[in-house]
Coordinates of C-alpha atoms in Angstrom, one line a residue:
X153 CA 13.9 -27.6 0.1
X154 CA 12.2 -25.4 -2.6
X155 CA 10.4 -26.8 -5.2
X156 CA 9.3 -24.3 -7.2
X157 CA 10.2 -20.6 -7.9
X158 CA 7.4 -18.4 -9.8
X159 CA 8.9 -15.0 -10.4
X160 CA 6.3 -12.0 -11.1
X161 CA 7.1 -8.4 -13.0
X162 CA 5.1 -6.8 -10.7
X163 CA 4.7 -6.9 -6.8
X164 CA 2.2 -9.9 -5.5
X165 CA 0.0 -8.3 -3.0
X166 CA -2.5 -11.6 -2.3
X167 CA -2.1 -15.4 -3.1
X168 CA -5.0 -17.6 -2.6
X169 CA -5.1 -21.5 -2.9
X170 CA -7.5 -23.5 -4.6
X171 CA -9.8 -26.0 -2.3
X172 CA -7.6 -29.0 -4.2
X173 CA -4.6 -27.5 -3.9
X174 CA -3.4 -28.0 -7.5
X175 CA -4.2 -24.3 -8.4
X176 CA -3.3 -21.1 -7.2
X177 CA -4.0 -17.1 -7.6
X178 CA -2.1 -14.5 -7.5
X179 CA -3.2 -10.2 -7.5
X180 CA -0.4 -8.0 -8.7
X181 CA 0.1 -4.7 -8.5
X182 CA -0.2 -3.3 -11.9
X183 CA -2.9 -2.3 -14.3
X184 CA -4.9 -3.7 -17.2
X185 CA -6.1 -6.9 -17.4
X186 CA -3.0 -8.9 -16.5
X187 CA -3.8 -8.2 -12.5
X188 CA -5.0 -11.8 -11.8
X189 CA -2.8 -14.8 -12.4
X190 CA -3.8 -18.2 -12.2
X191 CA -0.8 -21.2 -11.7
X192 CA -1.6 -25.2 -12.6
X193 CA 1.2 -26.7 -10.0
X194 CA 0.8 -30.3 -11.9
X195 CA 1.4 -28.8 -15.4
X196 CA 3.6 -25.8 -14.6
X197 CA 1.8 -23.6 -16.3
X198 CA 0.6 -20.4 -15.7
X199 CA -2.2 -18.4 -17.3
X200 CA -4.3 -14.6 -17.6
X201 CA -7.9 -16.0 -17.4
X202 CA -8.9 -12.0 -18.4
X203 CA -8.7 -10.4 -21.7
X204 CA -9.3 -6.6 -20.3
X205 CA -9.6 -4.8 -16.8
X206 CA -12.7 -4.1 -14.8
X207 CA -10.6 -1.5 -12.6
X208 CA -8.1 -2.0 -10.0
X209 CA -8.2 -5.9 -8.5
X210 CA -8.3 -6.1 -4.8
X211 CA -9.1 -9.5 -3.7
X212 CA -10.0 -13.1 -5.6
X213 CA -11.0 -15.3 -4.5
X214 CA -11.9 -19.7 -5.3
X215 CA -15.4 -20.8 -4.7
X216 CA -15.1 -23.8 -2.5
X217 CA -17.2 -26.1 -4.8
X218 CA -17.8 -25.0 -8.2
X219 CA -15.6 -23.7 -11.2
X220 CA -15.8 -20.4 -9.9
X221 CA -13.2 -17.5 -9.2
X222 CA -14.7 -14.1 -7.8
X223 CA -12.7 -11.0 -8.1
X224 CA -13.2 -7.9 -6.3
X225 CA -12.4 -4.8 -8.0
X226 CA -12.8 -1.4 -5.8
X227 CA -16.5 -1.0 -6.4
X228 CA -17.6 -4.5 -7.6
X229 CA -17.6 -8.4 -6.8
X230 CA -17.8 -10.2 -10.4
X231 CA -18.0 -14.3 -10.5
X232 CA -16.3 -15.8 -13.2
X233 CA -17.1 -19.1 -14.8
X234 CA -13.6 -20.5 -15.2
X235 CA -14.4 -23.4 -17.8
X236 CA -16.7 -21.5 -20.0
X237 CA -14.6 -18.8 -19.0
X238 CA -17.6 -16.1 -18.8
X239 CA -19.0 -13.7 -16.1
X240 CA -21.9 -15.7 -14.3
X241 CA -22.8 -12.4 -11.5
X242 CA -21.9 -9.4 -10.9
X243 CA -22.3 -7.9 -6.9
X244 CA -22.8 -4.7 -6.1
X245 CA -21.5 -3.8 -2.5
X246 CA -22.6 0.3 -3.2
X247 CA -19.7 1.1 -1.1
X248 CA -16.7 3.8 -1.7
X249 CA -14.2 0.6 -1.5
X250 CA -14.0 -2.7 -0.8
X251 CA -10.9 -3.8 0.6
X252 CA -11.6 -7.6 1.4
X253 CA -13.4 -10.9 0.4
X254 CA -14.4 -14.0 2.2
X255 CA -16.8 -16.9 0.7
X256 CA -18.8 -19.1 3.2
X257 CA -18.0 -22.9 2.6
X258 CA -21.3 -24.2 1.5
X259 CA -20.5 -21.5 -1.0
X260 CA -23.9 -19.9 -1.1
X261 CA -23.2 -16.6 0.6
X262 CA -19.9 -13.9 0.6
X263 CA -18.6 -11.2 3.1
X264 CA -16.7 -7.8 2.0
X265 CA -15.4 -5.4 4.1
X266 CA -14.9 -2.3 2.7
X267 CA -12.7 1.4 3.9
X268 CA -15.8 3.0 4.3
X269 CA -16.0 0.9 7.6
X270 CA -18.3 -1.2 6.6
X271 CA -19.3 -5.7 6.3
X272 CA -21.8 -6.3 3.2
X273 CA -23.3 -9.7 3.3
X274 CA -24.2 -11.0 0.0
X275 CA -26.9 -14.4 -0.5
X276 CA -26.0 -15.6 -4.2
X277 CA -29.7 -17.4 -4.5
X278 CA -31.2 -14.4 -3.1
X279 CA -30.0 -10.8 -5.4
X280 CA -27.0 -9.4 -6.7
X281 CA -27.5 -6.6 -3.8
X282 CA -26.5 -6.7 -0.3
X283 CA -28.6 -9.0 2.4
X284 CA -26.9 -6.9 4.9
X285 CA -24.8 -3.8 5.8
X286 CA -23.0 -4.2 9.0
X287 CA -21.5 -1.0 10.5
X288 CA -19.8 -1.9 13.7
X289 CA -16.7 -1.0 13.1
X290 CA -15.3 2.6 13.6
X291 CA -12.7 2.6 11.0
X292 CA -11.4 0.8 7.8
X293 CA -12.2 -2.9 7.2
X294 CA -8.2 -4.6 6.4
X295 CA -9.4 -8.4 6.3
X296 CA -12.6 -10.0 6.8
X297 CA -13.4 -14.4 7.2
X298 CA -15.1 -17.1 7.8
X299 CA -14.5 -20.2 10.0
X300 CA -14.3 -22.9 7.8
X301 CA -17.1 -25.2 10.6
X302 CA -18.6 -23.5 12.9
X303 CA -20.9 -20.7 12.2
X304 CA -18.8 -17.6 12.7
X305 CA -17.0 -14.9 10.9
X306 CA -14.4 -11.9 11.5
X307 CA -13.8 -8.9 10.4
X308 CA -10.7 -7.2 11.2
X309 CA -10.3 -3.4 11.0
X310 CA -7.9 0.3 11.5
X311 CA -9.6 0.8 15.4
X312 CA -7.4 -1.8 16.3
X313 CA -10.3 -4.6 16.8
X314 CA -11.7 -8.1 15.5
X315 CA -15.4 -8.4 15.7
X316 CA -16.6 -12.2 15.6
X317 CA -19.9 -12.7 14.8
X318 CA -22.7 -15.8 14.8
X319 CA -23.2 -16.5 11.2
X320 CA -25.9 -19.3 10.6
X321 CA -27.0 -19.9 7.3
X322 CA -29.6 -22.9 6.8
X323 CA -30.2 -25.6 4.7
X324 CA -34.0 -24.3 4.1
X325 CA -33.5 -22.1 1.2
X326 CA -36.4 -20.3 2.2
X327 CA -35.0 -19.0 5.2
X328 CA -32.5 -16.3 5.4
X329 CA -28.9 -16.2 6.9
X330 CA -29.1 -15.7 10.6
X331 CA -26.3 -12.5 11.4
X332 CA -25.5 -11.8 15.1
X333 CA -22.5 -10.1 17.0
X334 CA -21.0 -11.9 19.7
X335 CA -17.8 -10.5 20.8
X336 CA -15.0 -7.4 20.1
X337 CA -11.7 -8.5 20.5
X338 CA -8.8 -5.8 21.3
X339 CA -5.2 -6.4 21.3
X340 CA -3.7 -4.4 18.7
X341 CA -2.0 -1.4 19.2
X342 CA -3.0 1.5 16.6
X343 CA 0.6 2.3 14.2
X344 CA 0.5 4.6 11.9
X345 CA -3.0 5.1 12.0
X346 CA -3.2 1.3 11.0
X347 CA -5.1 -1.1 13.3
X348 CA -5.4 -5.2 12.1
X349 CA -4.2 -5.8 8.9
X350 CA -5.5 -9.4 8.5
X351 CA -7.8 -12.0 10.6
X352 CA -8.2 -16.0 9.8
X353 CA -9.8 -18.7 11.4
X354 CA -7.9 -22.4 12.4
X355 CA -9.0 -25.0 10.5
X356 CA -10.9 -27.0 13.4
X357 CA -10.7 -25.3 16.7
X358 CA -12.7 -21.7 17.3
X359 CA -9.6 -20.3 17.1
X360 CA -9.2 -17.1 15.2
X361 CA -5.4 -15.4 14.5
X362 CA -5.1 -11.5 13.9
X363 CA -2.0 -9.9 12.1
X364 CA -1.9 -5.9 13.3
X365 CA 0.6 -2.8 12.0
X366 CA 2.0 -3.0 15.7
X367 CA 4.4 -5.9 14.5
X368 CA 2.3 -8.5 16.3
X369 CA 0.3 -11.9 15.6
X370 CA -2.5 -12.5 17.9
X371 CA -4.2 -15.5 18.6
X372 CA -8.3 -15.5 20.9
X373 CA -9.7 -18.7 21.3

């Protein structure tokens, strides 16, 4: 039955879970610094982690091993600190408008797609500008994400297509991620100039699920 109820002024346009599953976030649309909201499930509480607004919030998401929370805003990535509760980084895609966010799960390296049709890679230990631009997509980036084992990631986008690519990044700090294309996967019918809306990976198999403006969910193993 339900459990719990957490009722919002404004509309929630993403949720994202915490690794542990205790905590989870929340973007709303609105303005001003109450855009990002964290709930504690445990304690019941619920809590604004920001004291003023960086421009309009479009994705957050948890780091999968440290205290972190990133928080993409339409022309930045900025890492927060959430006990010291202070900005560690601050990413600079250089593109129009990023419209997605995906962190790899050693936790090292992050993906944003952006409207401008375009995949920035960033390597946290390496700069606070992009390793790599990717521009094989024709048209808006909705969604982009990584497989949570094997060495892959997807970016989903308005030409109606999910690119997978080979994504290795190695143990040797010294040596940079490895980025490779491997395969364009069509299915979704364009709607109102709208193409795939979101893309995620199954938790084991090399499975990937795409969610498109036709109405449909797609699944290409």
């Amino acid at each position: 039955g339900l459990r719990l109820r957490i009722c919002h002024g404004k509309p929630v346009t993403q949720v994202t879970w915490h690794g542990r599953g205790d905590y989870l976030a929340v973007v709303l649309a609105t303005q001003g610094h109450a855009q990002v909201l964290i709930h504690q499930l445990s304690r019941r509480r619920s809590q604004s982690p920001f004291h003023r607004s960086h421009g309009q919030v479009q994705r957050v998401a948890f780091h999968p091993s440290r205290p972190f929370l990133l928080v993409a805003s339409q022309r930045s990535i900025r890492l927060y600190h959430l006990l010291r509760q202070e900005l560690t980084k601050k990413l600079m895609p250089n593109r129009k408008w990023v419209s997605s966010l995906a962190v790899h799960p050693a936790g090292d390296n992050i993906i944003c797609g952006s409207y401008d049709s375009k995949l920035v890679w960033f390597d946290l230990d390496l700069s606070t500008k992009p390793y790599r631009v990717l521009r094989h997509h024709k048209k808006a980036l909705r969604a982009v994400a990584f497989h949570p084992r094997y060495p892959l990631f997807a970016s989903g986008s308005d030409d109606g297509t999910v690119i997978i690519c080979h994504g290795m990044v190695y143990n040797d700090l010294l040596q940079n991620p490895l980025l490779v294309p491997v395969k364009v996967l069509k299915g979704h019918m364009m709607t109102r100039d709208l193409g795939v809306l979101d893309v995620i990976f199954h938790p084991t198999q090399p499975w990937v699920f795409s969610s498109g403006a036709d109405g449909t969910i797609r699944l290409f193993s």
